[in-house]
PDB file of C-alpha atoms in Angstrom:
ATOM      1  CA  UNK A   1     -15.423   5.109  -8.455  1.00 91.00           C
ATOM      2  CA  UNK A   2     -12.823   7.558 -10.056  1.00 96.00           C
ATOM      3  CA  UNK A   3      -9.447   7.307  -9.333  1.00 97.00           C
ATOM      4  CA  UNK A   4      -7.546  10.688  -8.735  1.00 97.00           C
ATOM      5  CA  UNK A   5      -4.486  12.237  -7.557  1.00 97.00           C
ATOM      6  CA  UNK A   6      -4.442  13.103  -4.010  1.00 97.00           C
ATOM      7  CA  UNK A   7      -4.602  16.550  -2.600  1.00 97.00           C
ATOM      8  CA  UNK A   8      -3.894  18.035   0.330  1.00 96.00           C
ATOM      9  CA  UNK A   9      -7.372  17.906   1.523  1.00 96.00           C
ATOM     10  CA  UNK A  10      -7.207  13.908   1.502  1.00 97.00           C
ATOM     11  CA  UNK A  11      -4.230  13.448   3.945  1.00 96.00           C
ATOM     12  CA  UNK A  12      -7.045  13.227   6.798  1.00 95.00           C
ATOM     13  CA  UNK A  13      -8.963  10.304   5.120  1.00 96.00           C
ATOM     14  CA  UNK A  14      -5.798   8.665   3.625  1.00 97.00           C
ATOM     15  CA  UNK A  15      -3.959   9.080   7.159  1.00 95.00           C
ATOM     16  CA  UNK A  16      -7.454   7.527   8.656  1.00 94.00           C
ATOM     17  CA  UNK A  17      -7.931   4.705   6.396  1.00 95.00           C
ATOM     18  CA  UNK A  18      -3.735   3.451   6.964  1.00 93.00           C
ATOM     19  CA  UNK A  19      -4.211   3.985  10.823  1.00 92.00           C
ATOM     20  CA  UNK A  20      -7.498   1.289  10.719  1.00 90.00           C
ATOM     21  CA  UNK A  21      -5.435  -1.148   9.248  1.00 91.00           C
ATOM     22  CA  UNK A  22      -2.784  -0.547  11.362  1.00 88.00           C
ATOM     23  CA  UNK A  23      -5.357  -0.503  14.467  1.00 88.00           C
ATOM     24  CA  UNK A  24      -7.303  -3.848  13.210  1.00 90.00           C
ATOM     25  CA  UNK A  25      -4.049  -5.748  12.468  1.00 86.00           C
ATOM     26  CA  UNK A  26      -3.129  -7.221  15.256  1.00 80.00           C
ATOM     27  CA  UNK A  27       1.021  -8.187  14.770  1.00 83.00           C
ATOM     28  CA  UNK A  28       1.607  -4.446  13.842  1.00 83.00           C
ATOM     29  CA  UNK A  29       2.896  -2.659  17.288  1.00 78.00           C
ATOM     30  CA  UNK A  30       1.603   0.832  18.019  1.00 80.00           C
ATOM     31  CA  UNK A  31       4.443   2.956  16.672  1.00 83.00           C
ATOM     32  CA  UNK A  32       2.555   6.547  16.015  1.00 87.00           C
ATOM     33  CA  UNK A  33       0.118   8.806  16.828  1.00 88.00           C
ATOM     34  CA  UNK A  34      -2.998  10.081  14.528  1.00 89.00           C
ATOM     35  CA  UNK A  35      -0.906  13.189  14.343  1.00 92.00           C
ATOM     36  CA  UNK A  36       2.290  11.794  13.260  1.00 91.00           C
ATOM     37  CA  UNK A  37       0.432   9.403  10.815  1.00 90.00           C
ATOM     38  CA  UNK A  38      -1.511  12.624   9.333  1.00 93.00           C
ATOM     39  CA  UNK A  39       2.212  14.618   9.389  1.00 95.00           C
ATOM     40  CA  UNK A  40       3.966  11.238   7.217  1.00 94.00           C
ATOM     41  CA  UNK A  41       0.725  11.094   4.512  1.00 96.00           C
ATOM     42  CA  UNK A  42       1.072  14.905   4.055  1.00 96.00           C
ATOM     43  CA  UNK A  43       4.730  14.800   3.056  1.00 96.00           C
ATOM     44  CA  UNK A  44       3.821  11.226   1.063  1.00 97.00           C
ATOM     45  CA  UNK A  45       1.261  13.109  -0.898  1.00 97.00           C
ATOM     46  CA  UNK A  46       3.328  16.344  -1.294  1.00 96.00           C
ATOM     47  CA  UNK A  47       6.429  13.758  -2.708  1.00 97.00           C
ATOM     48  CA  UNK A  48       5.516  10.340  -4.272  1.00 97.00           C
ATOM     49  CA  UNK A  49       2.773   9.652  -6.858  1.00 97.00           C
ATOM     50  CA  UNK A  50      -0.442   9.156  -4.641  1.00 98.00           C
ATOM     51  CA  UNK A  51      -3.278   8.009  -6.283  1.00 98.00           C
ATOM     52  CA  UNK A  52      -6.823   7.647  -4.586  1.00 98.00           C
ATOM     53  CA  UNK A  53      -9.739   6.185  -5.197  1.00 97.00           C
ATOM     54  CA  UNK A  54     -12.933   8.098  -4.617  1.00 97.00           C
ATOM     55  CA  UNK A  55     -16.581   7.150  -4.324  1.00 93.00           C
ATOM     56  CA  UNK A  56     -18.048  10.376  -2.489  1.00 90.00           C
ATOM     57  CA  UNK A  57     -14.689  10.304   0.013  1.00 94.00           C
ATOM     58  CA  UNK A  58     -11.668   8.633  -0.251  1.00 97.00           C
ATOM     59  CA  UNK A  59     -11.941   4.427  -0.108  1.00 97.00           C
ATOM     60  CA  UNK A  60      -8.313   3.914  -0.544  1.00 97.00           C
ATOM     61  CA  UNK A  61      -5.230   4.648  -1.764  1.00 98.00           C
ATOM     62  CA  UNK A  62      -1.697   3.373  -3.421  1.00 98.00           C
ATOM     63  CA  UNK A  63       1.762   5.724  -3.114  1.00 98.00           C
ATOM     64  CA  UNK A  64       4.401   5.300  -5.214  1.00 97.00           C
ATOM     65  CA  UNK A  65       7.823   6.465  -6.183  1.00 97.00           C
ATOM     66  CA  UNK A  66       9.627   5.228  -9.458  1.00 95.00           C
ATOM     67  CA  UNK A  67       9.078   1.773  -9.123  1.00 96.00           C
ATOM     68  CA  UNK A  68       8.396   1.219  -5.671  1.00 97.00           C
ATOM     69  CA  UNK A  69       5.006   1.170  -4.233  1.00 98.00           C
ATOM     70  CA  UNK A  70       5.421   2.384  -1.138  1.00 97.00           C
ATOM     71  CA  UNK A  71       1.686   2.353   0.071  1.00 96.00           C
ATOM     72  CA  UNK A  72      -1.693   0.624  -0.630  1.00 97.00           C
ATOM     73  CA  UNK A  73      -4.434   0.735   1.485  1.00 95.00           C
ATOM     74  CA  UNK A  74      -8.071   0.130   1.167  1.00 96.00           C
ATOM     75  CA  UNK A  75     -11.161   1.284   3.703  1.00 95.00           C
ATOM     76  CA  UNK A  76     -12.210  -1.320   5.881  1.00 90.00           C
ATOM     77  CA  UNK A  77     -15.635  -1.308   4.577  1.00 89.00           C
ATOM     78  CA  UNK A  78     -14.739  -1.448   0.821  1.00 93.00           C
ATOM     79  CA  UNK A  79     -12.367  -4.314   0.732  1.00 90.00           C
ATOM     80  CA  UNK A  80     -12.941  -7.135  -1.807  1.00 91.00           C
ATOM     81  CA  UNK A  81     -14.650  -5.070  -3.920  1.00 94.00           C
ATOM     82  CA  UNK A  82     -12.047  -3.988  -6.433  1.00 95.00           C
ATOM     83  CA  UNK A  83     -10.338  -1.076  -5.497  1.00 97.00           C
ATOM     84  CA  UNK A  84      -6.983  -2.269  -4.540  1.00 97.00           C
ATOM     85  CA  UNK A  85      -6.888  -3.877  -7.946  1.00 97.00           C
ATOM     86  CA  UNK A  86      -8.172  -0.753 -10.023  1.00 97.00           C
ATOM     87  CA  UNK A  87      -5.127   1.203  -8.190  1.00 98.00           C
ATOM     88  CA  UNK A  88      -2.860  -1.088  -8.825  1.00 97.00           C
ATOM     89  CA  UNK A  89      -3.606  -2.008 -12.777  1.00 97.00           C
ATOM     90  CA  UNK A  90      -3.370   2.324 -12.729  1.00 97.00           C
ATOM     91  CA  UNK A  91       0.750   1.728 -11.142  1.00 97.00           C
ATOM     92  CA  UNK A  92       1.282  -1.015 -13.533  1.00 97.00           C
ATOM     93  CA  UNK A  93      -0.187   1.117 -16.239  1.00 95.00           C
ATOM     94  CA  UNK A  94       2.513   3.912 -15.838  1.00 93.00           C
ATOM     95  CA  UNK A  95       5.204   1.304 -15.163  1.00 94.00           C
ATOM     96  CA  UNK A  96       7.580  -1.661 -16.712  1.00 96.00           C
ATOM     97  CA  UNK A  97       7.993  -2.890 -13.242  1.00 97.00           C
ATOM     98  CA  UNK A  98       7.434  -2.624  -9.616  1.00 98.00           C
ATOM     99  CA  UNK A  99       8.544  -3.541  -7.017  1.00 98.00           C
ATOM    100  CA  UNK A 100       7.510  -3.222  -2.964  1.00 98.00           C
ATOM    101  CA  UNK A 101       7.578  -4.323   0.575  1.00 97.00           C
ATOM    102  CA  UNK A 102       4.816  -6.758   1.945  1.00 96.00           C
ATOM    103  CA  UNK A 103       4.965  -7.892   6.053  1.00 96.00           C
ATOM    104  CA  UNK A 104       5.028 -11.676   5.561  1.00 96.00           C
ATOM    105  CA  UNK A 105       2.280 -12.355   8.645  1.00 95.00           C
ATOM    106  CA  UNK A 106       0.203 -10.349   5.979  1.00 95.00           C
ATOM    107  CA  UNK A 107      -1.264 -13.631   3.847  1.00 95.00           C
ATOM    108  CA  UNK A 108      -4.180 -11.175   2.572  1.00 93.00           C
ATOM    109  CA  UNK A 109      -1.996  -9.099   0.914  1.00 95.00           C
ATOM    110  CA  UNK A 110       0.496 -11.661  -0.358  1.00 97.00           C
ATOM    111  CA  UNK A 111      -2.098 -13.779  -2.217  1.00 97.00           C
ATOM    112  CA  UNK A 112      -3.480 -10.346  -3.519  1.00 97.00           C
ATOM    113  CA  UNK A 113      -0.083  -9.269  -5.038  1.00 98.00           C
ATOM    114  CA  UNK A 114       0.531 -12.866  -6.130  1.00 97.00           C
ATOM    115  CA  UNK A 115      -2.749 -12.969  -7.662  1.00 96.00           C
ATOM    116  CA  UNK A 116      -1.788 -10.043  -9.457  1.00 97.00           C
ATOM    117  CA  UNK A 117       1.313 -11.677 -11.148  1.00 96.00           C
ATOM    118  CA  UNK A 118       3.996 -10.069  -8.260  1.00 98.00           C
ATOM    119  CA  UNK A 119       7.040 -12.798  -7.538  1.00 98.00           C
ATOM    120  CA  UNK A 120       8.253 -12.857  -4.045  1.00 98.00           C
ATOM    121  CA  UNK A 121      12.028 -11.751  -4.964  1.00 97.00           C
ATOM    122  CA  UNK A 122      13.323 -11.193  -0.951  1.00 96.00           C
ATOM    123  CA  UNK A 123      12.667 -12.572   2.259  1.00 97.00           C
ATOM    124  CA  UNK A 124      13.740 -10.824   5.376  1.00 96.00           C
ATOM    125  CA  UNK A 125      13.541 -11.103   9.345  1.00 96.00           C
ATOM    126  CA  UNK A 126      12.419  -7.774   9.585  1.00 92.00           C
ATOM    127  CA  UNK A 127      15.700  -5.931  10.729  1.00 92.00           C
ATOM    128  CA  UNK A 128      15.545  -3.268   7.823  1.00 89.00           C
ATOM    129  CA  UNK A 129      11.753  -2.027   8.312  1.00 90.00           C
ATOM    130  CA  UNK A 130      10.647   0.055  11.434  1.00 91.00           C
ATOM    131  CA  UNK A 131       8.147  -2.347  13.051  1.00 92.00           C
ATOM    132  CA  UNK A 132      10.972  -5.205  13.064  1.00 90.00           C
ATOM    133  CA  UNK A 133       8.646  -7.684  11.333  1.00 95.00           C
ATOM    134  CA  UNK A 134       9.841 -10.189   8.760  1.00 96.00           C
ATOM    135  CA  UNK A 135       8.757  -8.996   5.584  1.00 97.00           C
ATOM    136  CA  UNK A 136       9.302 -10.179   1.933  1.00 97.00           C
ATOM    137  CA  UNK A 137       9.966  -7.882  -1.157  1.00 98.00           C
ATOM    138  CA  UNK A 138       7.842  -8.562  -4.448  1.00 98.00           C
ATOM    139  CA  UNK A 139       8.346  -7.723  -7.859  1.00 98.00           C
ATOM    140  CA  UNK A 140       6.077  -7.338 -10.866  1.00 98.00           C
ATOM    141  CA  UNK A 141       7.257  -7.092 -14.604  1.00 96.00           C
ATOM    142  CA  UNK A 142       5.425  -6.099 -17.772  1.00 88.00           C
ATOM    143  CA  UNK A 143       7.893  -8.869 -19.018  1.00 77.00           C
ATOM    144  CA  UNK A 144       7.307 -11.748 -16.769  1.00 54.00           C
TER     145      UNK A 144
END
């Protein structure tokens, strides 16, 4: 697996690989089309630091701007086998800290970022994000 910087010619696989989760998750509401998903990952590849992860196509992905990951998303069929991590240890590489947004319903993804040494910082009921979810804001520092 080699990790890369996204190009325009991966918005279709990045844009496909968000909309599963999106699909398979069942407490996230129905909020865009293929289209408009495919429209959003062009302009987040064209303006944030997009990474990917490739293994003959695209098995996920992590956007970032500063020190907010914005994005992280891995292919249904590769999860648990170490590519969230790789993309992540690649963020924390280029960073002091980060910082993102996590839905709290998501308990996969929290024990993933807590396993990787983020600290819940925020909790919210979900007014501020566009799905209206309670979510929970987590921080990771090179000095912690």
């Amino acid at each position: 697996m080699k990790l890369r910087p996204a190009v325009a010619t991966d918005v279709e696989a990045i844009a496909q690989i968000m909309g599963n989760w999106c699909e398979e998750t069942p407490y996230i509401p129905a909020l865009h089309t293929k289209e408009e998903d495919q429209a959003f990952i062009s302009r987040v590849v064209a303006t944030q630091d997009v990474l990917v992860a490739d293994d003959d196509g695209v098995q996920g992905f992590i956007a970032r701007t500063g020190s907010d990951i914005h994005q992280l998303y891995v292919a249904p069929g590769v999860r648990g086998r170490g590519i969230g991590r790789a993309l992540l240890d690649e963020m924390k590489s280029r960073n002091d800290m980060l910082a993102l947004w996590c839905f709290q319903a998501n308990i996969r993804a929290r024990r993933f970022y807590e396993r990787h040494d983020f600290h819940p910082e925020r909790f919210t009921d979900g007014a501020g994000n566009e799905e209206h979810l309670p979510d929970v804001r987590y921080v990771w520092s090179m000095t912690k």
